[in-house]
Short mmCIF file of C-alpha atoms and ligand atoms in Angstrom, two decimals:
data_model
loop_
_atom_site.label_atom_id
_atom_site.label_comp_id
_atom_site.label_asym_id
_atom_site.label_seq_id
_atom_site.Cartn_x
_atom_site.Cartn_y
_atom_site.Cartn_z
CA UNK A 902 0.00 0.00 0.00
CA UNK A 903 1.16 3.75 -0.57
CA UNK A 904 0.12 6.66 0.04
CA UNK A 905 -2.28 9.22 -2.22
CA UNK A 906 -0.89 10.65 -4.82
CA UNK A 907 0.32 14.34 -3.83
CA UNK A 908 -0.11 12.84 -0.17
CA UNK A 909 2.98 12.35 1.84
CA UNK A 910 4.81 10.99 5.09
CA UNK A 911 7.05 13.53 7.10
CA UNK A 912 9.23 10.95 8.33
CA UNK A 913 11.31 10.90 11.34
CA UNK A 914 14.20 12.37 9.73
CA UNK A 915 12.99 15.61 8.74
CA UNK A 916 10.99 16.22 11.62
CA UNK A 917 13.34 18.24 13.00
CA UNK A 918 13.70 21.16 10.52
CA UNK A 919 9.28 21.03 10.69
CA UNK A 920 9.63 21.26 14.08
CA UNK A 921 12.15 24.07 13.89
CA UNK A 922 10.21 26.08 11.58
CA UNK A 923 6.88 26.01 13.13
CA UNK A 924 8.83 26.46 16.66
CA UNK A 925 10.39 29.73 14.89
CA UNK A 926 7.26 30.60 13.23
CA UNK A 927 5.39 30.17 16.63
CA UNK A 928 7.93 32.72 18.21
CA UNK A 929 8.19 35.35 15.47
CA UNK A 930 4.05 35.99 15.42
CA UNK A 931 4.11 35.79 19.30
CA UNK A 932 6.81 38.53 19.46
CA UNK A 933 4.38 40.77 17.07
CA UNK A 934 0.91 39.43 18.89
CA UNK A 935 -0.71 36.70 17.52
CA UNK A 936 -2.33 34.08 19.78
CA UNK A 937 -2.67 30.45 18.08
CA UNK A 938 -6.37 29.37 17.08
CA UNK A 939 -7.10 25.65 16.13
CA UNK A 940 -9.80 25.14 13.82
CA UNK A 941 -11.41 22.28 12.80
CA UNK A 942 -10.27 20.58 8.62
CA UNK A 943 -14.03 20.10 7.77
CA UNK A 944 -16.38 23.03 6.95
CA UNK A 945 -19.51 23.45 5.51
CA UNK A 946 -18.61 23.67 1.21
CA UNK A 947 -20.30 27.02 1.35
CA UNK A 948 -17.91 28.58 3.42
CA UNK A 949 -14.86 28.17 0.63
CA UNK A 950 -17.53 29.36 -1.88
CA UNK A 951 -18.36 32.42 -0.53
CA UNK A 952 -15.12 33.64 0.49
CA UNK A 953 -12.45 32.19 -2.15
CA UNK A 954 -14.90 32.89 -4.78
CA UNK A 955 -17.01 30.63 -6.76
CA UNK A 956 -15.08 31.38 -9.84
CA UNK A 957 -11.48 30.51 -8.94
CA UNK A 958 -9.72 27.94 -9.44
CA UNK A 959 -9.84 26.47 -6.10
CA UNK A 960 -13.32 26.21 -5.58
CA UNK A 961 -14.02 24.99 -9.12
CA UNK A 962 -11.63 22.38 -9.68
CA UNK A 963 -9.59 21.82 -6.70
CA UNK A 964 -11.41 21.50 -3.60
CA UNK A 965 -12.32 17.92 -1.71
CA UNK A 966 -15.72 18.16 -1.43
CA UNK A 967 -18.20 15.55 -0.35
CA UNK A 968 -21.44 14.43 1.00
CA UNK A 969 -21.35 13.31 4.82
CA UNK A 970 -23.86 10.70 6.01
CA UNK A 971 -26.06 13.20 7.24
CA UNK A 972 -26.48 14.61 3.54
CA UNK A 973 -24.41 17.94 4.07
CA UNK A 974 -21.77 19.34 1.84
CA UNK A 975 -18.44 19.12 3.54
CA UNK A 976 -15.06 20.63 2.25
CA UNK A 977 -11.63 19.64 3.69
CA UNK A 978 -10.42 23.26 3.97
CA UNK A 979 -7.97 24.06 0.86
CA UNK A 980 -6.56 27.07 3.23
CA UNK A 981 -6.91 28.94 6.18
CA UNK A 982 -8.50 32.48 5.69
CA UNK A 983 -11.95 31.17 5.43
CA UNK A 984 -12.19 29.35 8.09
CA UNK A 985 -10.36 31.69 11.04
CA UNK A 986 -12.43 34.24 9.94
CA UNK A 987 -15.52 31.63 10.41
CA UNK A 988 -14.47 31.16 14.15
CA UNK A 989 -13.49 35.15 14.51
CA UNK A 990 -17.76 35.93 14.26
CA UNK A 991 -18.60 32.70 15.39
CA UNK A 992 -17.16 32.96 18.99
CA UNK A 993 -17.11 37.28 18.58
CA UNK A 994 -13.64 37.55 19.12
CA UNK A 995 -13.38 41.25 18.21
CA UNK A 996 -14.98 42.11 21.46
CA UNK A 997 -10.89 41.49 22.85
CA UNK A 998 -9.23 43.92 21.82
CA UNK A 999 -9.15 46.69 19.30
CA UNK A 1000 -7.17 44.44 16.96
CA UNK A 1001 -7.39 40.20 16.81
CA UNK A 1002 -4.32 39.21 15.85
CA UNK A 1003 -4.61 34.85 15.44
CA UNK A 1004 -2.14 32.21 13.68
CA UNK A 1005 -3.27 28.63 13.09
CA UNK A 1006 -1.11 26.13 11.84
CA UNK A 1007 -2.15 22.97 9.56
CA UNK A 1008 -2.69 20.84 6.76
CA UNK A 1009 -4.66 22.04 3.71
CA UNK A 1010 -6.01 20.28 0.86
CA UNK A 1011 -6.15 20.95 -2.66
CA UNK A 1012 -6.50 18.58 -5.61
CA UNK A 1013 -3.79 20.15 -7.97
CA UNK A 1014 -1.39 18.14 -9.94
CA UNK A 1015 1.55 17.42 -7.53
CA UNK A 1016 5.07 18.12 -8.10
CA UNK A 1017 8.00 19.69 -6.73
CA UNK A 1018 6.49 22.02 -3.92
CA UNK A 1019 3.09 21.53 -4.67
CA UNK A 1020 0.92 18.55 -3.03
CA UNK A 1021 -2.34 17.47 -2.39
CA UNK A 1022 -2.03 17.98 1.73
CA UNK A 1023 0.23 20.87 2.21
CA UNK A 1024 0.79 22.78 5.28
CA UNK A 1025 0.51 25.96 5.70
CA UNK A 1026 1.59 28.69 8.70
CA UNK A 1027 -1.21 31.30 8.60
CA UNK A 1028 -1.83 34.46 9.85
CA UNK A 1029 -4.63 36.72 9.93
CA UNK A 1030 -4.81 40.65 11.55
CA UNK A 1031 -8.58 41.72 11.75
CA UNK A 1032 -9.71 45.09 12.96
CA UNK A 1033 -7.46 48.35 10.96
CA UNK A 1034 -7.55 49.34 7.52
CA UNK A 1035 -4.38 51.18 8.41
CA UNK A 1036 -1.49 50.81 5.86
CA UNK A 1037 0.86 50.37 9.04
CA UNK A 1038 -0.78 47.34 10.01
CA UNK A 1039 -0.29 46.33 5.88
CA UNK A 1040 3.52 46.93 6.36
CA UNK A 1041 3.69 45.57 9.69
CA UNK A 1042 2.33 42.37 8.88
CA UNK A 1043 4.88 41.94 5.70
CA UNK A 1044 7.48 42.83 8.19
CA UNK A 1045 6.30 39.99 10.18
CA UNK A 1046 6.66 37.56 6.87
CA UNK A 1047 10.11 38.98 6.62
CA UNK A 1048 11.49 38.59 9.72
CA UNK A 1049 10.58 34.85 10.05
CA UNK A 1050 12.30 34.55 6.20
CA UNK A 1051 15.20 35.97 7.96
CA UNK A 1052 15.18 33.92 11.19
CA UNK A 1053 14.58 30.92 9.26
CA UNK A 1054 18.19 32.05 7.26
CA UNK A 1055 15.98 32.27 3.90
CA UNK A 1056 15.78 34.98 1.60
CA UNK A 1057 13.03 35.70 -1.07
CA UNK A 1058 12.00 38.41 -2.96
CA UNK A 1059 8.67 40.65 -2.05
CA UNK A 1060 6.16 41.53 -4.48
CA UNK A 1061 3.25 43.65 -3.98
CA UNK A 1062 -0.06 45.12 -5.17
CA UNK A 1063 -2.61 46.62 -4.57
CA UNK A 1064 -6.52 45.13 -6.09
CA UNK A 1065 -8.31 48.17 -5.39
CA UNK A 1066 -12.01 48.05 -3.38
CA UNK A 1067 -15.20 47.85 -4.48
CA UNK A 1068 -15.13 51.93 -6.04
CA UNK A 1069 -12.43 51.15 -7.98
CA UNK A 1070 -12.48 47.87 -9.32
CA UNK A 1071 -15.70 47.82 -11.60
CA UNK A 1072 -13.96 50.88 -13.55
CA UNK A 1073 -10.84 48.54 -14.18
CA UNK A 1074 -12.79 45.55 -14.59
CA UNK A 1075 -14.37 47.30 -17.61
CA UNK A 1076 -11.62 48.74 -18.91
CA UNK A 1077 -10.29 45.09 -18.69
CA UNK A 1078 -12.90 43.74 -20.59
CA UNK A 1079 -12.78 45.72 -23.13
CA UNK A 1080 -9.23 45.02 -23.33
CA UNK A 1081 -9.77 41.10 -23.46
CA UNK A 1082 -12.81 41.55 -26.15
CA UNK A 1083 -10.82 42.56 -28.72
CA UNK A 1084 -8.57 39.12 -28.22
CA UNK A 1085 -11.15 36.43 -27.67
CA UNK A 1086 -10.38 34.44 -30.51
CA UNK A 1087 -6.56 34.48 -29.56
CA UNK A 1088 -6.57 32.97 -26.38
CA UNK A 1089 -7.11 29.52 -24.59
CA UNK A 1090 -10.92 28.30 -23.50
CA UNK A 1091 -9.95 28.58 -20.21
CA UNK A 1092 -9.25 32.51 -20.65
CA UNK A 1093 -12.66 33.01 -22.59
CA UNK A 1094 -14.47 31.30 -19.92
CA UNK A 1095 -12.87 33.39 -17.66
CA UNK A 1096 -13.10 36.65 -19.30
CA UNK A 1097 -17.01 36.08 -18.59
CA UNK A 1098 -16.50 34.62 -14.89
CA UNK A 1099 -13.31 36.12 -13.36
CA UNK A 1100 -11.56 38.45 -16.00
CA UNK A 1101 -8.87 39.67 -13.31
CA UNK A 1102 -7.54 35.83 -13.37
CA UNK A 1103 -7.26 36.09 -16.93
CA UNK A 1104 -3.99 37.74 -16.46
CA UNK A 1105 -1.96 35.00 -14.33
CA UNK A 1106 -3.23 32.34 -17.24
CA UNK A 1107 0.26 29.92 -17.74
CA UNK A 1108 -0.31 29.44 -21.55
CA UNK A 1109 2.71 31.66 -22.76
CA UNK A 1110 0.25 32.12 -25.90
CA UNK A 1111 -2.42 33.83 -23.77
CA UNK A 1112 0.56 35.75 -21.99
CA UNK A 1113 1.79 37.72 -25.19
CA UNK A 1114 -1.96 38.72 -25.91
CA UNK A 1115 -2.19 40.14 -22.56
CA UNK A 1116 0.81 42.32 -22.67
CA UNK A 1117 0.12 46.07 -22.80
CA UNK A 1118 -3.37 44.81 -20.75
CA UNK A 1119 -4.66 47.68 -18.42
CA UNK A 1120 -3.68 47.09 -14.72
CA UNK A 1121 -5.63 47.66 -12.11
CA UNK A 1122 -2.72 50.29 -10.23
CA UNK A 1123 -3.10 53.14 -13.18
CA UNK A 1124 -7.51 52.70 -11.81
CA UNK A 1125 -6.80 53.03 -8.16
CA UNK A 1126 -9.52 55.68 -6.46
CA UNK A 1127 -8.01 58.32 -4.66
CA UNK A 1128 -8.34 56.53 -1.20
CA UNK A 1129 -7.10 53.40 -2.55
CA UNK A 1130 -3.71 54.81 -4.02
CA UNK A 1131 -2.94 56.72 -0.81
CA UNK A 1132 -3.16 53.70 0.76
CA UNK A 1133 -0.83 51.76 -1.38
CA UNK A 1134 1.34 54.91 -1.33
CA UNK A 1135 1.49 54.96 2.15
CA UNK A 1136 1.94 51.00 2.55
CA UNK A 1137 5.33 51.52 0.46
CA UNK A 1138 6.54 54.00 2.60
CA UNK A 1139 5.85 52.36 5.42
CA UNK A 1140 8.02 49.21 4.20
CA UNK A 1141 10.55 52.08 3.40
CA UNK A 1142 10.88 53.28 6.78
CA UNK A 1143 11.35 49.47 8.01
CA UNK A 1144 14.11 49.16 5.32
CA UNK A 1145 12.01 46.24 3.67
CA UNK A 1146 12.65 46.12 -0.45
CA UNK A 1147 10.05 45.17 -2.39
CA UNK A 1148 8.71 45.41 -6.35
CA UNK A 1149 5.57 46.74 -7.37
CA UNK A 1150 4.30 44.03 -9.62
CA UNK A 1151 1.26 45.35 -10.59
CA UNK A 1152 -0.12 42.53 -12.42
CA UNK A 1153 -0.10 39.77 -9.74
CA UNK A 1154 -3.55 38.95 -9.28
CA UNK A 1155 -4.11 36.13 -6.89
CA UNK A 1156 -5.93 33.01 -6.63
CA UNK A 1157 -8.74 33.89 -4.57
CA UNK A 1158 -10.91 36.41 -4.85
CA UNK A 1159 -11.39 37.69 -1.45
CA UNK A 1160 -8.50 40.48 -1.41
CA UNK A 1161 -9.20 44.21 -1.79
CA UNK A 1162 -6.17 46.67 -2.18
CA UNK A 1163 -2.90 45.31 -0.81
CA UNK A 1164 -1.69 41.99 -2.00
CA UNK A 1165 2.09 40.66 -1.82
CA UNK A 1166 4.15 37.36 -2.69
CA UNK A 1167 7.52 36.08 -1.21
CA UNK A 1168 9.17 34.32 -4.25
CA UNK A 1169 12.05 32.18 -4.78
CA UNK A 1170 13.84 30.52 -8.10
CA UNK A 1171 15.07 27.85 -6.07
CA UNK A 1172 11.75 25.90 -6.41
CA UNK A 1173 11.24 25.24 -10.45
CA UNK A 1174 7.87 26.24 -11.40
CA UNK A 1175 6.49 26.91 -7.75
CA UNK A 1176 8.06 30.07 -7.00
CA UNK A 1177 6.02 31.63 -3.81
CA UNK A 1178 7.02 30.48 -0.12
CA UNK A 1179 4.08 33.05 1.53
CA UNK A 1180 1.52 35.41 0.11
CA UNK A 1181 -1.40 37.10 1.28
CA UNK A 1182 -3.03 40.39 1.10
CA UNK A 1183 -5.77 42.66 2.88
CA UNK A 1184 -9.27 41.47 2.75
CA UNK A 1185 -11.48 44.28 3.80
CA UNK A 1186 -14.91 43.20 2.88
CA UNK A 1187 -15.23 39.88 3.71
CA UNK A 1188 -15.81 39.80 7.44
CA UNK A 1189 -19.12 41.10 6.45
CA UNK A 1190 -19.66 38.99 3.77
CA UNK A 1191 -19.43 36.10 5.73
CA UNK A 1192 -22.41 37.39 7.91
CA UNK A 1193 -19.90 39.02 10.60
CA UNK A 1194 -19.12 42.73 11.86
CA UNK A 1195 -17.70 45.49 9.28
CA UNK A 1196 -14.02 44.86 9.74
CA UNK A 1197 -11.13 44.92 7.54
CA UNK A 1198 -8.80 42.65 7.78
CA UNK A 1199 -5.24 41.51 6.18
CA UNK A 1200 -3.23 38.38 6.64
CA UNK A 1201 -0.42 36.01 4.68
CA UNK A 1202 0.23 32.07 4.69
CA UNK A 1203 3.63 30.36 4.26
CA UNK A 1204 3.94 26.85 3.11
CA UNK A 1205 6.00 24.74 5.03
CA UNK A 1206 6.57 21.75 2.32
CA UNK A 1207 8.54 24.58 0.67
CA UNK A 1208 9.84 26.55 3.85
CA UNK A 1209 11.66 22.89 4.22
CA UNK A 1210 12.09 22.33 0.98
CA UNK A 1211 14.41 25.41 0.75
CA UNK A 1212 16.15 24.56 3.50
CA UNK A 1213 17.57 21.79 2.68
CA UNK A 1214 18.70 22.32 -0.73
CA UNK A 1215 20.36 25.41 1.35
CA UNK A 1216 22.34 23.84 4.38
CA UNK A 1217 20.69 19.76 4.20
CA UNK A 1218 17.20 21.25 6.47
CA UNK A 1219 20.11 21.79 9.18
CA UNK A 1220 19.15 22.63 12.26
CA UNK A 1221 19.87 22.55 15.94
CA UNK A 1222 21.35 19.06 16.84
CA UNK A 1223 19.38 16.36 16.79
CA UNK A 1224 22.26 14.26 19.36
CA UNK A 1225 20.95 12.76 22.64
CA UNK A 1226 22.60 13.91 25.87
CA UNK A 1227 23.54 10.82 27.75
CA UNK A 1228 24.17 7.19 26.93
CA UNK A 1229 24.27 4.94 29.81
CA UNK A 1230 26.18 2.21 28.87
CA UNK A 1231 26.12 -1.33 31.37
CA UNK A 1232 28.58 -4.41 31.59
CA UNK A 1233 26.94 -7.08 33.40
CA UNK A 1234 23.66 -7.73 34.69
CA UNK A 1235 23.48 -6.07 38.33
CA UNK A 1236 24.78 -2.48 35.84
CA UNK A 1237 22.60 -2.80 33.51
CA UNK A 1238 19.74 -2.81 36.22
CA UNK A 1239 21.19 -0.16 37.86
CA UNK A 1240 21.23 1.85 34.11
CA UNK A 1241 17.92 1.09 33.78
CA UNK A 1242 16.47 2.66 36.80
CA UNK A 1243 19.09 5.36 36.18
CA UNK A 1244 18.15 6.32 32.60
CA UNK A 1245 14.74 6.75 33.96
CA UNK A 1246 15.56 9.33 36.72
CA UNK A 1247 17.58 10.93 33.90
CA UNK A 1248 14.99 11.29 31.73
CA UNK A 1249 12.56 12.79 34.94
CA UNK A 1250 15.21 15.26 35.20
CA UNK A 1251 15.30 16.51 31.98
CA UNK A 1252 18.22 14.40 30.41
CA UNK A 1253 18.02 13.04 27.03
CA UNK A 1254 19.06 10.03 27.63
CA UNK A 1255 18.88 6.53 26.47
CA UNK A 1256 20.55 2.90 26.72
CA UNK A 1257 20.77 -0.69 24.91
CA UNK A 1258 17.96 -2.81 26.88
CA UNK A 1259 19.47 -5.61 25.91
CA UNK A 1260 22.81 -5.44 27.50
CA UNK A 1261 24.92 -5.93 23.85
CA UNK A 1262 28.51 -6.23 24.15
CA UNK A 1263 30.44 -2.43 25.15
CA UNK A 1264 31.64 -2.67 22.00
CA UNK A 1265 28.25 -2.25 20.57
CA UNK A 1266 26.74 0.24 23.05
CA UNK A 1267 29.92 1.83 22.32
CA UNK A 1268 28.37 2.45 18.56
CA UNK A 1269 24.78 2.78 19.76
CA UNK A 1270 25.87 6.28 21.71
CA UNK A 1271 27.73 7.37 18.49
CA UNK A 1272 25.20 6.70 16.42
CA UNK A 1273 22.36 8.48 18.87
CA UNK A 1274 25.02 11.79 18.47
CA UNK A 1275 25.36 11.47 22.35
CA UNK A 1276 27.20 14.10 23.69
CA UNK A 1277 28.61 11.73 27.15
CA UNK A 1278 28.16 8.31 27.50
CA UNK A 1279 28.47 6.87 31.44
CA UNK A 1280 29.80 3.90 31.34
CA UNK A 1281 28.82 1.84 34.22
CA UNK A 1282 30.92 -1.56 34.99
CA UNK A 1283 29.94 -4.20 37.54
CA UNK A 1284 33.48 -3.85 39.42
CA UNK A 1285 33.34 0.09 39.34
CA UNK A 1286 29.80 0.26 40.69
CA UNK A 1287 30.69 -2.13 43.41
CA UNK A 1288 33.18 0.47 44.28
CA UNK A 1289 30.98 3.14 44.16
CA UNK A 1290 32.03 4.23 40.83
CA UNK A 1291 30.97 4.88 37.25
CA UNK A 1292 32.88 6.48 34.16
CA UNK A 1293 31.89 10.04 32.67
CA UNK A 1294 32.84 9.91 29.22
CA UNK A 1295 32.78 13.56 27.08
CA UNK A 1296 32.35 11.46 23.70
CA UNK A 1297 33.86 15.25 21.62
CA UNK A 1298 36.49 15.58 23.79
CA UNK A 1299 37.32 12.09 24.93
CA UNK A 1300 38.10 13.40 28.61
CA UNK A 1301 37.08 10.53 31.19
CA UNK A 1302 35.75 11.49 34.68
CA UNK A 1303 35.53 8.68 37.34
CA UNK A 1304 32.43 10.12 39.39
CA UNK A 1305 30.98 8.56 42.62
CA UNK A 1306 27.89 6.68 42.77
CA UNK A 1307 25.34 6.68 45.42
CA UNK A 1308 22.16 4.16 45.52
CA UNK A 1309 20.20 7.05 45.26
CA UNK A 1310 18.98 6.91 41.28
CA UNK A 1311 17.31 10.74 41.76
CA UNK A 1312 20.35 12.22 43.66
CA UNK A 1313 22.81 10.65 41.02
CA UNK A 1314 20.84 11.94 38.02
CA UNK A 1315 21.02 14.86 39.92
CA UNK A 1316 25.06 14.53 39.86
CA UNK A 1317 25.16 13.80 36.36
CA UNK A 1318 22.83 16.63 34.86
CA UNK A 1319 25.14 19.08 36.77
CA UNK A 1320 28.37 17.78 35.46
CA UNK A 1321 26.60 17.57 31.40
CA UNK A 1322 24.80 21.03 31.58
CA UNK A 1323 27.22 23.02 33.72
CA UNK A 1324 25.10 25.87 33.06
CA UNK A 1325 22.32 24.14 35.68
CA UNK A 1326 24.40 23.63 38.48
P1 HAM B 2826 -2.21 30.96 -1.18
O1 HAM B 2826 -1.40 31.85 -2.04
O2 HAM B 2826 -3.24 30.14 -1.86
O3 HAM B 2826 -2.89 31.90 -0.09
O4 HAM B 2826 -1.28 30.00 -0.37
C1 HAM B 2826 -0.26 30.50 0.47
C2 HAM B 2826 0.98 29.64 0.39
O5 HAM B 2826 0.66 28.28 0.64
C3 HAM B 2826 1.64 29.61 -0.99
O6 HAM B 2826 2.47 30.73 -1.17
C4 HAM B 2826 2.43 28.33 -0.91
O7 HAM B 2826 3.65 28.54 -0.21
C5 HAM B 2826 1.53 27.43 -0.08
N1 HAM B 2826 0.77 26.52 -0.96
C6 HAM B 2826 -0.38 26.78 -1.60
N2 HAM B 2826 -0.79 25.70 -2.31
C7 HAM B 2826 0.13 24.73 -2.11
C8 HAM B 2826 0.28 23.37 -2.55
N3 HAM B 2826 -0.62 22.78 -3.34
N4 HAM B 2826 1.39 22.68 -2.15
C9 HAM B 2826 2.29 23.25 -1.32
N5 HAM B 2826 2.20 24.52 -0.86
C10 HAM B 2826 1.13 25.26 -1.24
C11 HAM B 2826 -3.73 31.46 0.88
O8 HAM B 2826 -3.97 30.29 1.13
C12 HAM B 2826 -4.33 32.58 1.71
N6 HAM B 2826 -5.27 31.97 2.68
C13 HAM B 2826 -3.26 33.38 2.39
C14 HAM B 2826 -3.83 34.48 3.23
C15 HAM B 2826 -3.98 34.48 4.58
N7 HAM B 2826 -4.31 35.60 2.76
C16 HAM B 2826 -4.76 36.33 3.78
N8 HAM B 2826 -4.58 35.64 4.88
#
């Protein structure tokens, strides 16, 4: 048996580098004042619909969608957004504070074709600001997507945008239509169909064919209201002031329709044809449209396939070291009793420590702690702990350090924590 296509195991070995980017993820939006929400992988169909749009390409061709044995439509969420913002007017979160600042963290589902970068369950790191239309908060939360780049040791290159509102779009929509009329019979079905449906998509079409009809297309910056390109004005300065460089690209459109005015990417050529790590934009009518208060709100999600996928073809996904801190090794049966009762008191105290159960040969045990990357191994032989005695090995340095042993498992795992994290004593 395997498993789905575009499905896939995160297996032991790279667990590490997911656990150090969510763990640096986690830390980065705490520092700027998010608080985690957990929400559920099954909503209502309707949900996805109404916010991602019906004519994307998401909620037309990609979503897992199904009838549950009570006869309702049920979606396994293809992305965040939809369904924080679900829980936001659900439990009335904006009562907490002027502005709700919430992360959630999770697989997301979306049948595309899979390849490099892109699956079927990919995870995403996403983060959503509710409650200012301010273009500091636009800024600030980029900044936020930049630092954890940074922290992470990744670089990428910003893009952003800005969709307009509700004043200004129609205008550009037209003028974009007109545009596209005169080229219907030059372009892909997919593009006429959309033209009708969703002309703004139009323009990220992936047929290079449709591409060269669209150049010289209007874009949607030169139809900005007046309130609309303040706001982008002022978002770029703001990213000025932090020192943040970015392009104005100002045909990205994006793949769901929710977004008014600010939009932005994080791209990278290290990942062939999938090229953005994050993205996100402001999303200032949809709180209402999903039946909740007036507020605007803006967010951005990173995908961690990639995040990791980046970082090891940059450094092998290193990260802090994976090594255990103690091996106990035994000779004899009365030690390796003694090591067993030992390794657990090591193990209440904090150690990272483990041992052969069996009792192999030293030899062996010997290869086990190299192997585990232990940093000592205590070596405990049936002649030295009748003594009162057991061998400290520092397995970088080699150094040996006869310490005493007392029957007292706690008190000696006591001894032993001091003398391998010095800073504890
Ligand atoms: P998105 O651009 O659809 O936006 O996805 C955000 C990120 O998720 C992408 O940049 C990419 O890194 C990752 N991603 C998307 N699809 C896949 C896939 N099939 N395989 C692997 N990684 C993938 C959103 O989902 C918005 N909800 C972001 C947002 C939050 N906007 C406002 N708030």
């Amino acid at each position: 048996m395997q498993a789905l296509k575009g499905f896939k195991d995160i297996l032991p070995d790279e667990s590490p580098t997911w656990q150090w980017v969510e763990a640096t993820a986690r830390s980065v939006f705490h520092r700027f004042g998010f608080g985690e929400i957990k929400v559920p992988i099954l909503e209502k169909t309707e949900l996805f619909a109404r916010s991602i749009g019906e004519a994307t390409d998401i909620v037309e061709k990609e979503m897992y969608t199904f009838i549950d044995r009570n006869g309702e439509q049920i979606t396994m969420r293809p992305e965040g957004t939809a369904s924080v913002l679900r829980a936001f007017i659900e439990h009335n979160l904006q009562a907490r504070q002027p502005l709700t600042k919430l992360y959630t963290i999770g697989p997301m589902f979306r049948h595309e074709r899979p390849q490099k970068g892109r699956l079927r369950q990919f995870h995403q790191m996403s983060v959503e600001a509710i409650g200012s239309d301010h273009p500091r908060l636009d800024a600030e939360i980029i900044a936020m997507a930049w630092q954890l780049l940074a922290e992470l040791g990744l670089s990428a290159s910003l893009q952003i945008n800005s969709l307009g509102c509700p004043a200004c779009r129609p205008a550009y929509r037209q003028a974009l239509l007109d545009f596209l009329a005169a080229r219907q019979d030059k372009v892909c079905d997919d593009c006429k169909r959309r033209s009708a449906t969703n002309p703004l998509r139009v323009l990220d079409c992936k047929s290079a064919h449709c591409q060269e009809q669209y150049q010289g297309a209007p874009m949607i910056l030169d139809h900005l209201c007046a309130g609309c390109a303040e706001h982008f004005a002022a978002v770029k300065s703001s990213l000025d002031q932090l020192g943040i460089p970015y392009g104005v690209n100002g045909f990205m459109v994006r793949g769901l329709d929710y977004y008014t005015r600010t939009t932005f990417e994080l791209l990278t050529n290290a990942l062939g044809a999938q090229s953005a790590v994050g993205a996100g934009g402001r999303y200032d009518g949809l709180i209402e449209q999903l039946g909740g208060p007036k507020l605007p709100g803006i967010g951005f999600a990173m995908g961690m396939e990639r995040l990791t996928l980046l970082l090891e073809q940059q450094n092998g996904g290193a990260t802090p070291s994976q090594g255990i801190d103690c091996f106990v090794a035994a000779l004899g049966d009365a030690a390796l009793e003694r090591a067993f009762s030992l390794l657990h008191a090591l193990r209440g105290k904090g150690v990272k420590a483990a041992m052969d159960l069996e009792g192999k040969s030293l030899k062996s045990q010997m290869k086990q702690a190299d192997r585990l990357q232990a940093r000592y191994t205590l070596i405990l032989g049936e002649e030295e702990l009748a003594k009162g005695e057991a061998m400290l090995r520092d397995m970088a340095t080699k150094a040996q350090e006869n310490i005493s042993m007392s029957a007292d498992n706690a008190a000696m795992a006591t001894t032993i924590l001091t003398k391998i994290h010095p800073e504890q004593k």
